[in-house]
Short mmCIF file of C-alpha atoms and ligand atoms in Angstrom, two decimals:
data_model
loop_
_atom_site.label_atom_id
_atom_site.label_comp_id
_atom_site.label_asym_id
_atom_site.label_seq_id
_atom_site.Cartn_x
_atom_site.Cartn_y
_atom_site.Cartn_z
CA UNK T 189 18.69 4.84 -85.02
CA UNK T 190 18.57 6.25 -88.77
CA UNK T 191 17.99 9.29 -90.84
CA UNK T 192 16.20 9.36 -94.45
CA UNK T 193 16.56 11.83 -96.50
CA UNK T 194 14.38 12.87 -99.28
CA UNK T 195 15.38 15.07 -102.07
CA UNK T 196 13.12 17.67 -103.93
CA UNK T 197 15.14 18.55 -106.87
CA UNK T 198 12.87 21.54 -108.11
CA UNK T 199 12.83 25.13 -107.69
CA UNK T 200 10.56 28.16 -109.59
CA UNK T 201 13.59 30.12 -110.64
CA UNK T 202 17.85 29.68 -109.71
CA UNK T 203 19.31 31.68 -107.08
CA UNK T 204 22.26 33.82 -108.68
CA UNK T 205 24.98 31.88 -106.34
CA UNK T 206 23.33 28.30 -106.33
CA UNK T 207 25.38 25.56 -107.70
CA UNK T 208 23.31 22.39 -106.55
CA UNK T 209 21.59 20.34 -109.03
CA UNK T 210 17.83 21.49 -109.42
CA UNK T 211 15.67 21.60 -112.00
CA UNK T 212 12.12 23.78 -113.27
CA UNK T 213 10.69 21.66 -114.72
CA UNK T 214 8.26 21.73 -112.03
CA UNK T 215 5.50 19.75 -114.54
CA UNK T 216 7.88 16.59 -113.76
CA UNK T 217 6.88 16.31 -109.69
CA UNK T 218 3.88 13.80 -109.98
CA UNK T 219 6.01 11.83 -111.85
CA UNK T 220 8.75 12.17 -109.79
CA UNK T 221 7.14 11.62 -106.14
CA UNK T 222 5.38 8.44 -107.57
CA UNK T 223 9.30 7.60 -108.13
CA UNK T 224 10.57 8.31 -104.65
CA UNK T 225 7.55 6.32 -103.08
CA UNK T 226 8.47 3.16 -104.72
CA UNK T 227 12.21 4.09 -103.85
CA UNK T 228 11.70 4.67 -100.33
CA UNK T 229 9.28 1.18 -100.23
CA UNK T 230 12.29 -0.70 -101.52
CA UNK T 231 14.68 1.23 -99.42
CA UNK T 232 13.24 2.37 -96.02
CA UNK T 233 14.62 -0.92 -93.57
CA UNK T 234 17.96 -0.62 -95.69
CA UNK T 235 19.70 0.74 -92.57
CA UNK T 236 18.20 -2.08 -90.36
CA UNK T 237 17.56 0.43 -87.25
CA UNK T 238 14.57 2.49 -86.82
CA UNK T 239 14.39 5.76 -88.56
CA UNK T 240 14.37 8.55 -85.77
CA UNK T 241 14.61 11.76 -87.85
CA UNK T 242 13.29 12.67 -91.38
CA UNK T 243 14.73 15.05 -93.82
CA UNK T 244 13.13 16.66 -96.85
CA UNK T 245 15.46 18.92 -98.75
CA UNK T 246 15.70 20.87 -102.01
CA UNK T 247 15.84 22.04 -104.03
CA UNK T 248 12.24 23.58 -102.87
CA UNK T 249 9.87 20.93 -101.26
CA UNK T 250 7.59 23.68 -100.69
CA UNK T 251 7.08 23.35 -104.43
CA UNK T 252 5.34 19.82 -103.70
CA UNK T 253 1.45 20.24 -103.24
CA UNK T 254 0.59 19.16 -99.48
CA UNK T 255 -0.95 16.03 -100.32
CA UNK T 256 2.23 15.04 -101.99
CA UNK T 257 4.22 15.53 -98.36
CA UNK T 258 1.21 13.72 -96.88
CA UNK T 259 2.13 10.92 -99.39
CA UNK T 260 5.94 10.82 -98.93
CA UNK T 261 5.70 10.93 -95.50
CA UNK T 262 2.96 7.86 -95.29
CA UNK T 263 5.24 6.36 -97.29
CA UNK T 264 7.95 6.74 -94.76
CA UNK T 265 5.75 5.67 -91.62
CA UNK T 266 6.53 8.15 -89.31
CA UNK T 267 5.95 6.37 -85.85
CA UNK T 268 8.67 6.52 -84.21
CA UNK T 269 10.56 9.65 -86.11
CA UNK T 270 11.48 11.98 -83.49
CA UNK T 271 12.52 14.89 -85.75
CA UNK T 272 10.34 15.50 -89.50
CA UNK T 273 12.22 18.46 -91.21
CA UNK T 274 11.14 19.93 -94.25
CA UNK T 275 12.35 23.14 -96.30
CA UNK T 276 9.87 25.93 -97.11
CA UNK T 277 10.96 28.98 -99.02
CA UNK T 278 9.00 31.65 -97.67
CA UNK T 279 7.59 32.47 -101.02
CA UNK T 280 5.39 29.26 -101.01
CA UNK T 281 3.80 29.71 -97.34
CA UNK T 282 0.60 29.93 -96.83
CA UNK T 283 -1.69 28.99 -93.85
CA UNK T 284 -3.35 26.23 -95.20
CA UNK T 285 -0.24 24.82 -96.67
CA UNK T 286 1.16 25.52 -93.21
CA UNK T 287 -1.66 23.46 -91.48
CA UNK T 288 -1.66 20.02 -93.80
CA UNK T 289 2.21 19.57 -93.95
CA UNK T 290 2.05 19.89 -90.07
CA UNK T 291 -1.28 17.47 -89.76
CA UNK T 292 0.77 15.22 -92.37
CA UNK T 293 3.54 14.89 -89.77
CA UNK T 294 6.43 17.63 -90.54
CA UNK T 295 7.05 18.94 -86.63
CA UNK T 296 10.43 21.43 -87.82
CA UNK T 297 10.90 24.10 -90.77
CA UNK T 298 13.95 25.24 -92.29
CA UNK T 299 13.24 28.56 -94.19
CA UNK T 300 15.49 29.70 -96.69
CA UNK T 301 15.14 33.47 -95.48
CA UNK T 302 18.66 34.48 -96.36
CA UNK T 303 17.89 38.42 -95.75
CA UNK T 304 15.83 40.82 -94.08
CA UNK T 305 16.94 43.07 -96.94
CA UNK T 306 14.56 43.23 -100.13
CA UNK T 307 17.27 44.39 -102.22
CA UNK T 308 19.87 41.89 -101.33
CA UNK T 309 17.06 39.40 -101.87
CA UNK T 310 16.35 40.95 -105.27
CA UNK T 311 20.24 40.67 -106.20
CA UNK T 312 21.07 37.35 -105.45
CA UNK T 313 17.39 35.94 -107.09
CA UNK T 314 15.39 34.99 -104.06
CA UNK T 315 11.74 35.13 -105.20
CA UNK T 316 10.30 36.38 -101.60
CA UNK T 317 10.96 39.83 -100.20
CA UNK T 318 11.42 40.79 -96.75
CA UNK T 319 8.25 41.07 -95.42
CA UNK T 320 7.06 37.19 -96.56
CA UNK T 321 9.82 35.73 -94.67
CA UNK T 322 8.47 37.85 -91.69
CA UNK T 323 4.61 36.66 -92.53
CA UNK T 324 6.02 33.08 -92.94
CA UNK T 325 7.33 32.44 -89.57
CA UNK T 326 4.37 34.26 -88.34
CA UNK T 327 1.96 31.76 -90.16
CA UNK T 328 4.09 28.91 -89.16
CA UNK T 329 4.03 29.51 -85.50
CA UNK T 330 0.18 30.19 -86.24
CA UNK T 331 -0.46 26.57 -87.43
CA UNK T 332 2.04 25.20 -85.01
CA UNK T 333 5.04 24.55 -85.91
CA UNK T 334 6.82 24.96 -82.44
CA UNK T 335 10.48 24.64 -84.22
CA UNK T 336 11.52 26.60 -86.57
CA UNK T 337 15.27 27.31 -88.33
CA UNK T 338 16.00 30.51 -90.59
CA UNK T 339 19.28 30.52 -92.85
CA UNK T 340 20.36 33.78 -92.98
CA UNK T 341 23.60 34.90 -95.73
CA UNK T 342 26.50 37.29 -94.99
CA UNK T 343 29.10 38.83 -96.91
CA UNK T 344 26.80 39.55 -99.88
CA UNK T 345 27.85 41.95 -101.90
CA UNK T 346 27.67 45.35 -101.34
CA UNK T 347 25.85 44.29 -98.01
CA UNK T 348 26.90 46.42 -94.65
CA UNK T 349 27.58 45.84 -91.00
CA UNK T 350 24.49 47.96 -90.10
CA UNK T 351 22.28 45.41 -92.61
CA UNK T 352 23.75 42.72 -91.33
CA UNK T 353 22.87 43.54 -87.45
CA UNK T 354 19.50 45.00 -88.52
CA UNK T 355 18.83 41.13 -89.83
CA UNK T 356 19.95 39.48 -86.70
CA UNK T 357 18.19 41.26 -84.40
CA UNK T 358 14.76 41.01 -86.71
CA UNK T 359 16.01 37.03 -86.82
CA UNK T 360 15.78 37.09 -82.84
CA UNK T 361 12.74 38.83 -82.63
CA UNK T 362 10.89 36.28 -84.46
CA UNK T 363 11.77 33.87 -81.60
CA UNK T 364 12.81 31.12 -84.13
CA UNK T 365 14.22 27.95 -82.21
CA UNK T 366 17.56 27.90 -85.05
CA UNK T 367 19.26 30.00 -87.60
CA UNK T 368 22.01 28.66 -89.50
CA UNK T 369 24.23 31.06 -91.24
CA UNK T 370 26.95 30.85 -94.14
CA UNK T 371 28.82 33.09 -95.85
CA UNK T 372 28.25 34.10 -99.65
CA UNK T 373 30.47 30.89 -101.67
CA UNK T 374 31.56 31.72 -105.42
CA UNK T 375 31.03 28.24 -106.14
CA UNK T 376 32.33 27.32 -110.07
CA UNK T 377 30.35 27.84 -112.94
CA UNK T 378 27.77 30.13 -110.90
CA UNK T 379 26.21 33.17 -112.49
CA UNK T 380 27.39 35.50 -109.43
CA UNK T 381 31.07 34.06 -110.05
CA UNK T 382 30.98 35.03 -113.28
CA UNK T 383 29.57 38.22 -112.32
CA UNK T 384 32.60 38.69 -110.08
CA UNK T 385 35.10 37.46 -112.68
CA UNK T 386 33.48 40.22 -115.21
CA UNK T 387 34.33 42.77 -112.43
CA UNK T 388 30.24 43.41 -112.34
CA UNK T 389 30.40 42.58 -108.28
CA UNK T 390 33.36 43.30 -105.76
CA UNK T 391 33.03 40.29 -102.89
CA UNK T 392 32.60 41.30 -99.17
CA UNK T 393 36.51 41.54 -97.76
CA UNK T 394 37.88 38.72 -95.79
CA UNK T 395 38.04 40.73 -92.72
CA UNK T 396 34.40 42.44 -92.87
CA UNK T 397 33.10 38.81 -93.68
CA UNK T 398 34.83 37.28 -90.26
CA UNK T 399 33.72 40.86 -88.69
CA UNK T 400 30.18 39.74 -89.79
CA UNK T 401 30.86 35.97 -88.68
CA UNK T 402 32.20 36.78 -84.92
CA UNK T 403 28.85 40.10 -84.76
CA UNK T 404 26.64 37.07 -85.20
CA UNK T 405 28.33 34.58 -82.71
CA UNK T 406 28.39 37.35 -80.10
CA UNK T 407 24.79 38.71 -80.87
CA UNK T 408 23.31 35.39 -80.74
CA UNK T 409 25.22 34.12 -77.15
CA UNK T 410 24.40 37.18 -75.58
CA UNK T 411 20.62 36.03 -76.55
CA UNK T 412 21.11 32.63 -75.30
CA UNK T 413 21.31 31.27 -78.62
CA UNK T 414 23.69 28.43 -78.30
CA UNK T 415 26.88 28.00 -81.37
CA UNK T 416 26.92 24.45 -81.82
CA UNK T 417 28.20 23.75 -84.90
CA UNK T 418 30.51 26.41 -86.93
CA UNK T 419 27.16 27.70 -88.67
CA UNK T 420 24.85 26.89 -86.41
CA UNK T 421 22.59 27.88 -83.53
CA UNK T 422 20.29 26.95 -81.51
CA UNK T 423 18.23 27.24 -78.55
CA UNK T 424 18.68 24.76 -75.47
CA UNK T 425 17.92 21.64 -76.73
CA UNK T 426 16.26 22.75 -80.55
CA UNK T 427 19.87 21.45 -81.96
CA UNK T 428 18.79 19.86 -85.43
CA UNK T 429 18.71 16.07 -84.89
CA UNK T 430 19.12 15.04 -88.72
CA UNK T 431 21.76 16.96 -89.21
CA UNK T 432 23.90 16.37 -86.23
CA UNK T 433 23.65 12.83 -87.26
CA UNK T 434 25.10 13.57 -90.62
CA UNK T 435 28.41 14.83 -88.03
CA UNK T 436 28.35 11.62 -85.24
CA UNK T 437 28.53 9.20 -87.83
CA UNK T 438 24.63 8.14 -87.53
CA UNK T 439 23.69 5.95 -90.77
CA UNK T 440 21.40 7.45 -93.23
CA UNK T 441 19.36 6.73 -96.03
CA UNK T 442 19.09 8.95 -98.95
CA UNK T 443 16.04 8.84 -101.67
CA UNK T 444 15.35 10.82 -104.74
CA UNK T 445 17.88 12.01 -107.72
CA UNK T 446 21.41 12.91 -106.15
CA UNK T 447 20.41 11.70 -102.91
CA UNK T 448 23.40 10.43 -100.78
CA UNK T 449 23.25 7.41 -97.90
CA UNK T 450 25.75 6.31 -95.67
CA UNK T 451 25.18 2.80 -94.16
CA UNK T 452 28.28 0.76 -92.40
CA UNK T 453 31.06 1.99 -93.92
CA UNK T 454 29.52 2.38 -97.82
CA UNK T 455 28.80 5.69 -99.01
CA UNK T 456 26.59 5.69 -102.08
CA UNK T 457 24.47 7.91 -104.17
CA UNK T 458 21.74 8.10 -106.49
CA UNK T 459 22.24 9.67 -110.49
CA UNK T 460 21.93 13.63 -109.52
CA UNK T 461 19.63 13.91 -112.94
CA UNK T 462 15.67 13.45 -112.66
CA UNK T 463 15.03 11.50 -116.08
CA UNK T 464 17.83 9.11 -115.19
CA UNK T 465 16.67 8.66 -111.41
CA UNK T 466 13.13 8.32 -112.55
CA UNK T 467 13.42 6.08 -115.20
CA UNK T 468 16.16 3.22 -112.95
CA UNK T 469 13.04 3.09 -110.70
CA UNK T 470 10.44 2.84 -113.53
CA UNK T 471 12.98 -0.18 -115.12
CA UNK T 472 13.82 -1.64 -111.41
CA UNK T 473 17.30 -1.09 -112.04
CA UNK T 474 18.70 2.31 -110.67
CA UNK T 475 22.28 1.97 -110.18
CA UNK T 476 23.84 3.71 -107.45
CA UNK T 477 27.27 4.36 -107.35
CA UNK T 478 29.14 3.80 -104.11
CA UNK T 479 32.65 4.10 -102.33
CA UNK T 480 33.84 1.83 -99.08
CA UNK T 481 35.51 4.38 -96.88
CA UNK T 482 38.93 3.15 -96.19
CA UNK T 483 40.09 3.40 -92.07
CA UNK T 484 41.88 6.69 -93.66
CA UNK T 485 38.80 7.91 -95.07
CA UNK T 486 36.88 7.59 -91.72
CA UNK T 487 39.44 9.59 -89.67
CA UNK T 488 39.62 12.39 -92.07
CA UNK T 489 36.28 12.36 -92.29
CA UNK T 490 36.03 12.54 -88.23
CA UNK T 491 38.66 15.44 -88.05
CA UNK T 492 36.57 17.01 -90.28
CA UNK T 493 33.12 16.94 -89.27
CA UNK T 494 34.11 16.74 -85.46
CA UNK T 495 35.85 19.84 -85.74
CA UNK T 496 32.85 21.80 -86.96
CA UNK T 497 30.88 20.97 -83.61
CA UNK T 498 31.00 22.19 -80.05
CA UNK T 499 31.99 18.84 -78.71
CA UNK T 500 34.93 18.64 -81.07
CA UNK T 501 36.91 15.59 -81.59
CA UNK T 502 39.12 13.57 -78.66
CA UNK T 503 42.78 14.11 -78.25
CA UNK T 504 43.13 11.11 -78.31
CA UNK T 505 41.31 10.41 -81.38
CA UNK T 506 43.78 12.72 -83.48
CA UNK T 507 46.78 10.62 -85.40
CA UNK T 508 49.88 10.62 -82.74
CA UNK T 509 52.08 12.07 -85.59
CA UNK T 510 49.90 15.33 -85.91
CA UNK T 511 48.18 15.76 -82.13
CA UNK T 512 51.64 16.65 -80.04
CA UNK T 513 53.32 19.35 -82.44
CA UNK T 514 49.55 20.73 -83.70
CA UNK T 515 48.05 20.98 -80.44
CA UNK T 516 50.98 22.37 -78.79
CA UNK T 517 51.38 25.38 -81.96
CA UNK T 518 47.98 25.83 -82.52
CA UNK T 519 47.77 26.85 -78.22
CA UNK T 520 50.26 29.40 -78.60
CA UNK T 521 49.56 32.84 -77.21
CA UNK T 522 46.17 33.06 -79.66
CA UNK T 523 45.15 29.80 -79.68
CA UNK T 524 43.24 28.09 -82.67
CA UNK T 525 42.89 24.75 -80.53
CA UNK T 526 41.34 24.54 -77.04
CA UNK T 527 41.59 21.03 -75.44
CA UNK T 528 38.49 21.03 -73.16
CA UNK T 529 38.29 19.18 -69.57
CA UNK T 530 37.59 16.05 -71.01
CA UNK T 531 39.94 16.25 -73.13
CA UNK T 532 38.48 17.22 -76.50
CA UNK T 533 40.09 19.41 -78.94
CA UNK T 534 37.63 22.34 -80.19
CA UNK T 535 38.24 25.70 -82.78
CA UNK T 536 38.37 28.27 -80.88
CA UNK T 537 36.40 31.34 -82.44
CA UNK T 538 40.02 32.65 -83.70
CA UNK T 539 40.53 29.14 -85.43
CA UNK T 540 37.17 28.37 -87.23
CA UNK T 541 38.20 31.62 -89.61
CA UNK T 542 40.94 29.30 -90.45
CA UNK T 543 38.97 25.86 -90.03
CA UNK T 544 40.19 24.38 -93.47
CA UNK T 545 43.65 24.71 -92.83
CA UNK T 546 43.63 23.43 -88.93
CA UNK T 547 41.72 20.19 -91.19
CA UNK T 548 43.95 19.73 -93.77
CA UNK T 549 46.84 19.99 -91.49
CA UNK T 550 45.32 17.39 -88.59
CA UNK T 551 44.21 15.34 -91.75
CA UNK T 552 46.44 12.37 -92.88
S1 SF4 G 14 15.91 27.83 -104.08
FE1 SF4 G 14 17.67 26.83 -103.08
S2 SF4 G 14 18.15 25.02 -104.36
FE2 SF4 G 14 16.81 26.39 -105.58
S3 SF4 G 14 18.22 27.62 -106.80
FE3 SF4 G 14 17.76 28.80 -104.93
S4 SF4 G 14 19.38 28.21 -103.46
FE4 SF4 G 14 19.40 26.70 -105.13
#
């Protein structure tokens, strides 16, 4: 079974702290989905199994009209797709809007809440306030939608404990099936990181942003909300299909400018520019570049995702030259490695603070 991804490169305005490639130009989308049709035509069999979950990921799809979705997703064919994900900012919902996607065939949301607090939202440039992420879960459940994810932020600046529990507990009592959580990045050439290099912002401490981390991974066991991957939750079997495949190794298909796929052992991805993606499908011609993951590459690249998860990786999976002396320091008196029953080797909470390091060091 596959995944397909399909990537909305537009948004109304740029978050302060975004560094992913998306454009404005929002007068370029006809264009542009009449390019990802013929793409996914050409492309859709390309990983020779049956596509079980559906992606589509911004960027803003909510800035697509409905019938647009509609159209993508005929495109697709979505017999057969178990899971039909698309992104919503909460700015864009609205119960009609609501009702086609979900008659067109999208069964889960992800909405890019971030905050509960309208001027965090203000500060880092989200263009919905507090209240419209609250009305857009309400509408969604309204027309449907039966699972639903919420990203939430921490470690924003100047944000505090008592905001940060205030949003988790309005987070669970919106009875979402998922929230996925990160922590503020100063990614490169961002307008909050230079900001913070101007000395306009001081950055959330390293120990108030784990403080934050281990509030939320308490809060939301106690509520039954299960951790399954570093920064994410779910409810009893509402674990996101699409992107757990992205972790197992599952082969995926990737449409639209930027888009990545991973079939076999290629990995290969599409010009991250709309003019240049739209006009290689216009001439025929779109030329992908790709990498063939060494046996190297795919180890790393199974200590690495593995060790985000739950399930972890197998003992026995981890190089012979790291495992012994790693396993055996990192299960001192506060452990960073558990080895489970079944022997699998998992973070515990202790180690995911330091998750990078326990991966470069268990990386060859
Ligand atoms: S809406 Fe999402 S993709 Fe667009 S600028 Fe904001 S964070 Fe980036």
């Amino acid at each position: 079974m596959a995944g397909l991804y399909v990537h909305i490169p537009f948004c109304k305005k740029r978050c302060l702290y975004c560094d992913f490639y998306s454009t404005t130009l929002l007068g370029r989308q006809e264009e542009y989905v009449a390019a990802l049709c013929k793409e996914i035509k050409a492309r859709k069999d390309e990983a020779g199994e049956p596509i079980r979950t559906i992606y589509i990921g911004g960027g803003t799809p909510s800035t697509l009209k409905a019938e647009d979705i509609a159209r993508l997703l005929q495109t697709i064919g979505t017999q057969g797709a178990e899971e039909i994900t698309m992104e919503l900012n909460p700015g864009d919902a609205m119960e009609e809007y609501l009702r086609r996607i979900r008659e067109a065939g999208v069964n889960r949301l992800s909405m890019g809440v971030q905050s509960f607090q309208d001027e965090l939202l203000r500060f880092i440039g989200r263009r919905h306030n507090a209240q419209q992420a609250i009305d857009a879960v309400h509408m969604a459940q309204k027309a449907g939608f039966e699972n639903i994810s919420i990203d939430l932020m921490y470690a924003l600046p100047g944000q505090t404990m008592a905001q940060w529990k205030a949003d988790i507990e309005t987070a669970l009592g919106l009875g979402v099936q998922h929230i996925s959580s990160y922590g503020l990045m100063y990614e490169d050439g961002t307008a909050l990181t230079q900001m913070r290099d101007r000395g306009e912002i001081e950055p959330i401490d390293e120990e108030t942003e784990n403080a934050m981390y281990d509030y939320l991974c308490e809060r939301l066991k106690e509520a039954g909300v299960e951790h399954y991957e570093v920064s994410n939750f779910a409810l009893p079997g509402y674990e996101a299909k699409h992107n757990s495949s992205y972790w197992d190794g599952t082969p995926y298909i990737g449409v639209g400018a930027g888009a990545h796929s991973y079939i076999g052992n290629v990995r290969s991805w599409n010009p991250d520019d709309i003019e240049a993606y739209m006009a290689g499908i216009e001439r025929g011609d779109l030329v992908r570049e790709s990498e063939t993951l060494s046996e190297k590459d795919l180890y790393n690249e199974r200590i690495m995702l593995g060790l985000r998860t739950k399930k972890g990786i197998l003992v026995s999976d981890v190089d012979v030259r790291n495992a012994n002396e790693m396993v055996t320091r990192m299960r001192g008196k506060n452990p960073l490695l558990r080895v489970t029953e079944d022997g699998r080797l998992v973070a515990t909470q202790k180690g995911i603070h330091v998750l990078n390091r326990i991966i470069e060091e268990l990386m060859i």
